[in-house]
PDB file of C-alpha atoms in Angstrom:
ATOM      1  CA  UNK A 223      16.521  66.443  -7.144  1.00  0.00           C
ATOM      2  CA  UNK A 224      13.972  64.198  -5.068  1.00  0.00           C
ATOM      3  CA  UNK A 225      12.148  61.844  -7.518  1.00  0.00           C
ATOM      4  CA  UNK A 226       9.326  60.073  -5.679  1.00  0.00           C
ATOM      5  CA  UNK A 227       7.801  56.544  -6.550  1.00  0.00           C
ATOM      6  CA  UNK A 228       5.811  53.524  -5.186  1.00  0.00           C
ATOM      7  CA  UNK A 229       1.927  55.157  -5.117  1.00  0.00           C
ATOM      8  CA  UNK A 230      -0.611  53.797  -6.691  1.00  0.00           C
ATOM      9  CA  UNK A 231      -4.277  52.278  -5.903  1.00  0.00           C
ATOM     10  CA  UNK A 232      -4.454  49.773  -3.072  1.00  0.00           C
ATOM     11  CA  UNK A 233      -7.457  48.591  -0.756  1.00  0.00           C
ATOM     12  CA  UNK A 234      -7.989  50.028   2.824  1.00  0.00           C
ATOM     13  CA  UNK A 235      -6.027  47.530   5.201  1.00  0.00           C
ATOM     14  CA  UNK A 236      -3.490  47.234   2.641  1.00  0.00           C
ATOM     15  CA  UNK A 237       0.165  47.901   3.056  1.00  0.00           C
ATOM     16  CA  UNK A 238       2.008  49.970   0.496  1.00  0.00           C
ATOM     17  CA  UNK A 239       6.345  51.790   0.411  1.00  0.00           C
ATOM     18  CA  UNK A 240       6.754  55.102  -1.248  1.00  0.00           C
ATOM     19  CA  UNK A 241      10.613  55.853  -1.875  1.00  0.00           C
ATOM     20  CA  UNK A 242      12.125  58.876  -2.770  1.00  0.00           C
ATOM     21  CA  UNK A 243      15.527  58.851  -4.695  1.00  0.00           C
ATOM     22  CA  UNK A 244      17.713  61.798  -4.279  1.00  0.00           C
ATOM     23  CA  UNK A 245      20.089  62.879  -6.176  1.00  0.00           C
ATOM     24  CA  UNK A 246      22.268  66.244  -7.095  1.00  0.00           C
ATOM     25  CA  UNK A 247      23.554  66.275  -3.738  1.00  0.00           C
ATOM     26  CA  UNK A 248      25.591  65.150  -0.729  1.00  0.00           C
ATOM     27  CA  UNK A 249      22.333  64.309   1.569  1.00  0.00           C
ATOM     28  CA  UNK A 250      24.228  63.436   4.878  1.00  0.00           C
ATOM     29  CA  UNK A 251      23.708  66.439   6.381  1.00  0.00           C
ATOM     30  CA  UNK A 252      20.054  66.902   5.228  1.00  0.00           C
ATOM     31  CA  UNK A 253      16.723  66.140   6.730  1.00  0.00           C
ATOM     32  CA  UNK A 254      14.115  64.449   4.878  1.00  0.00           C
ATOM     33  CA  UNK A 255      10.613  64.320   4.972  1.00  0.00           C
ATOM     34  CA  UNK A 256       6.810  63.601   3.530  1.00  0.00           C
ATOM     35  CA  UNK A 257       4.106  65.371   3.094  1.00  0.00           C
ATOM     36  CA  UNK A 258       0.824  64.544   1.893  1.00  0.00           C
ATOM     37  CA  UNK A 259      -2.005  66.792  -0.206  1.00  0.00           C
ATOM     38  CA  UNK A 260      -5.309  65.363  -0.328  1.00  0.00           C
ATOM     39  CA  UNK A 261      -8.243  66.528  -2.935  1.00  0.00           C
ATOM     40  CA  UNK A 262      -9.204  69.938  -1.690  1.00  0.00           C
ATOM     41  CA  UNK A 263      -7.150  70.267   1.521  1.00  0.00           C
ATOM     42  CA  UNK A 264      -4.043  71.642   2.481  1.00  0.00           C
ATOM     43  CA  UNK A 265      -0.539  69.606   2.464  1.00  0.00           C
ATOM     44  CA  UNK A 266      -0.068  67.843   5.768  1.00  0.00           C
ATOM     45  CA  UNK A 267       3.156  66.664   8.087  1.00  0.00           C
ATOM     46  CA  UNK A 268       3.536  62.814   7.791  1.00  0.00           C
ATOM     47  CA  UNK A 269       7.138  61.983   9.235  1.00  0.00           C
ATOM     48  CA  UNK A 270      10.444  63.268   9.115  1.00  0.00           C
ATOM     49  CA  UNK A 271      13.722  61.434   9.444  1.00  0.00           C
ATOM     50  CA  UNK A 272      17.494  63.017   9.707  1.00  0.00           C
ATOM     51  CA  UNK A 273      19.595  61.280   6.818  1.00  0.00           C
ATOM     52  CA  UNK A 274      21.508  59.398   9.938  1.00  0.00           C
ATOM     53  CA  UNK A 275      17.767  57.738  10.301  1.00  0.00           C
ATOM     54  CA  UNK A 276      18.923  58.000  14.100  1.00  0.00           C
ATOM     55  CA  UNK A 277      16.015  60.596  14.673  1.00  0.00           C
ATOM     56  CA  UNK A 278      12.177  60.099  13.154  1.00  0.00           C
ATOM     57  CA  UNK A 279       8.653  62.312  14.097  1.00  0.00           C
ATOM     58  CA  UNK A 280       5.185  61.457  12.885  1.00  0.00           C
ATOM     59  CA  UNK A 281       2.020  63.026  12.376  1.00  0.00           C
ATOM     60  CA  UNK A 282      -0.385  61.509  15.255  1.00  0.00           C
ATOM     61  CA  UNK A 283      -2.531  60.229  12.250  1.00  0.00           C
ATOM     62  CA  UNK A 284       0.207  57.801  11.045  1.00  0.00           C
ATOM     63  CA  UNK A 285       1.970  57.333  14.504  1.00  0.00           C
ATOM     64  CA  UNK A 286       2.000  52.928  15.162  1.00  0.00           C
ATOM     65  CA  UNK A 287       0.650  52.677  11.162  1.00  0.00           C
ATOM     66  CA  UNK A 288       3.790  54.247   8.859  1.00  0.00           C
ATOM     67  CA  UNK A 289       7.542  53.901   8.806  1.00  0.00           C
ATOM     68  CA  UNK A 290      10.011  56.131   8.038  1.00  0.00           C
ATOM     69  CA  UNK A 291      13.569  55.052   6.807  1.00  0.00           C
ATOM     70  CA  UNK A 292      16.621  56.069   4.715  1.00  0.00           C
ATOM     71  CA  UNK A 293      19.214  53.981   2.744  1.00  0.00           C
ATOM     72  CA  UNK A 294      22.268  56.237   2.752  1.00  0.00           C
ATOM     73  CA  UNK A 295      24.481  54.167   0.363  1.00  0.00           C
ATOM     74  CA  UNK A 296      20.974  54.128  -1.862  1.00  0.00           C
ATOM     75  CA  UNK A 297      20.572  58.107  -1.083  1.00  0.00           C
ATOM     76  CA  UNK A 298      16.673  56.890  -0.603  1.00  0.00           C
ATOM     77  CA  UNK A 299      14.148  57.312   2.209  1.00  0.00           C
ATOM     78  CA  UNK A 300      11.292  55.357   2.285  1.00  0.00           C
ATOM     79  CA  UNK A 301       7.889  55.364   3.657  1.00  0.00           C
ATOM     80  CA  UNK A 302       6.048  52.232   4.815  1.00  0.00           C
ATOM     81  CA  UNK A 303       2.601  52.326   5.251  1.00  0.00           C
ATOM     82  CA  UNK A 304       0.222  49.721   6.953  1.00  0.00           C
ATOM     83  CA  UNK A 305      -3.226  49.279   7.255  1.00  0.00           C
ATOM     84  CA  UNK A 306      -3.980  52.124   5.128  1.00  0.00           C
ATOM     85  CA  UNK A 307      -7.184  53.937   5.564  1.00  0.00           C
ATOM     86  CA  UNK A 308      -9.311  55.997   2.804  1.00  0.00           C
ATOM     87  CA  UNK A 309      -8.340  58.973   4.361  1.00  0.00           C
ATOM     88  CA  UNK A 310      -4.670  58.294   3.557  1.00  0.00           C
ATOM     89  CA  UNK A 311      -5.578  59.103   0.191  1.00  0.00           C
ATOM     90  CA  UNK A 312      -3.558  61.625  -1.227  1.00  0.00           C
ATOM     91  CA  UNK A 313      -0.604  63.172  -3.277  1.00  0.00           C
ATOM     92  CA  UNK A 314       2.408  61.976  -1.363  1.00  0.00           C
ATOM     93  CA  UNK A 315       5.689  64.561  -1.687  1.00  0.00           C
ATOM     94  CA  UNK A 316       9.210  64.182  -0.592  1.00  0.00           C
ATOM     95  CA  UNK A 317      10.923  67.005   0.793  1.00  0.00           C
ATOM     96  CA  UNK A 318      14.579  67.529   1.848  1.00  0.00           C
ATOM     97  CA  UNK A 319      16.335  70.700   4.137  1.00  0.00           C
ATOM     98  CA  UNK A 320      20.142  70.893   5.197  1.00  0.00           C
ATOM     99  CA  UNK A 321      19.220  73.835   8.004  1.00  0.00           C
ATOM    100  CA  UNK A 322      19.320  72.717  11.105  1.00  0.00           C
ATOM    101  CA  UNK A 323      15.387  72.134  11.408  1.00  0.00           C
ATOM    102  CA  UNK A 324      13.413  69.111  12.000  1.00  0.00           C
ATOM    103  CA  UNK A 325      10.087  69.892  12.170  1.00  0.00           C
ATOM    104  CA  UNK A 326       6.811  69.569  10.602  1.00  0.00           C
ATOM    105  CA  UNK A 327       5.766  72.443   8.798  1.00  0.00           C
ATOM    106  CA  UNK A 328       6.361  73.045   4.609  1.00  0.00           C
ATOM    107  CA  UNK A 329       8.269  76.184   5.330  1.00  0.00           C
ATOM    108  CA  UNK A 330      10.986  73.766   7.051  1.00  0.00           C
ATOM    109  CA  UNK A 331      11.902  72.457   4.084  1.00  0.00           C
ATOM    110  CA  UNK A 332      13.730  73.731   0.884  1.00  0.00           C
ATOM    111  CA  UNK A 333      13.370  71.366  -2.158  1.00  0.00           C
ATOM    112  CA  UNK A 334      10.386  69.230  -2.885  1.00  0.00           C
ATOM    113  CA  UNK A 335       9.709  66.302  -5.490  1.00  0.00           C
ATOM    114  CA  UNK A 336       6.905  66.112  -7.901  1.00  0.00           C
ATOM    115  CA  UNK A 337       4.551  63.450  -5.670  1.00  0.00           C
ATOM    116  CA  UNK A 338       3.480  60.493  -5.953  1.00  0.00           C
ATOM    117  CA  UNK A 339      -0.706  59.439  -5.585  1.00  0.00           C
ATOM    118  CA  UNK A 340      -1.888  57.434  -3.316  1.00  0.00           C
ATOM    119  CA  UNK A 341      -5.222  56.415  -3.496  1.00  0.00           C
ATOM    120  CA  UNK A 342      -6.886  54.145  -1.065  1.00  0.00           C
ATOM    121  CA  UNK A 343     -10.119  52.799  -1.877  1.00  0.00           C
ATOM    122  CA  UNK A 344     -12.985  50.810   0.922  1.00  0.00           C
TER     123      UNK A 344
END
């Protein structure tokens, strides 16, 4: 189970951390990752990090701006985001695969958490 937290309604500029418990599992052999879904649009690659947090990948529209990390003794990943932008604004989900895939598309990943919003307002 991946239970997401941490959105809410911030200013553009602002910084805000998403974290996404999981639970249900052993997650050291999984790769995590976050997706977002804004109004109308299609869900869309953020980052991904392998549960070791040795390897991360970003979208290029977060690369330099959001931070991916896990807490293994916390079985938690996190997402930092800085100078947010309005068109960061969306329904942020957590996702989680133990194949041997770390990429960026939905279909790479096999169990998914409710979402959390994030709405950023100029």
């Amino acid at each position: 189970q991946l239970v997401e937290s941490g959105g809410g309604l911030v200013q553009a500029g602002d910084s805000q951390r998403l974290s996404c418990a999981a639970s249900g599992g052993t997650f050291s052999n999984y790769n995590m990752g976050w997706f977002r879904q804004a109004p109308g649009k299609e869900g869309e690659f953020v980052a991904t990090i392998t549960w070791s947090g040795v390897r991360t990948r970003y979208a290029d529209s977060v690369k330099g701006r959001f931070t991916i990390s896990s807490d293994n003794a916390k079985n938690t990943v996190y997402l930092q985001m800085n100078k947010l932008k309005a068109e960061d604004t969306a329904v942020y989900h957590c996702a989680a695969t133990d194949r041997a895939i770390f990429g960026p598309f939905l279909g790479d990943y096999d169990f998914w958490g409710q979402g959390t919003l994030v709405t950023v307002s100029s």
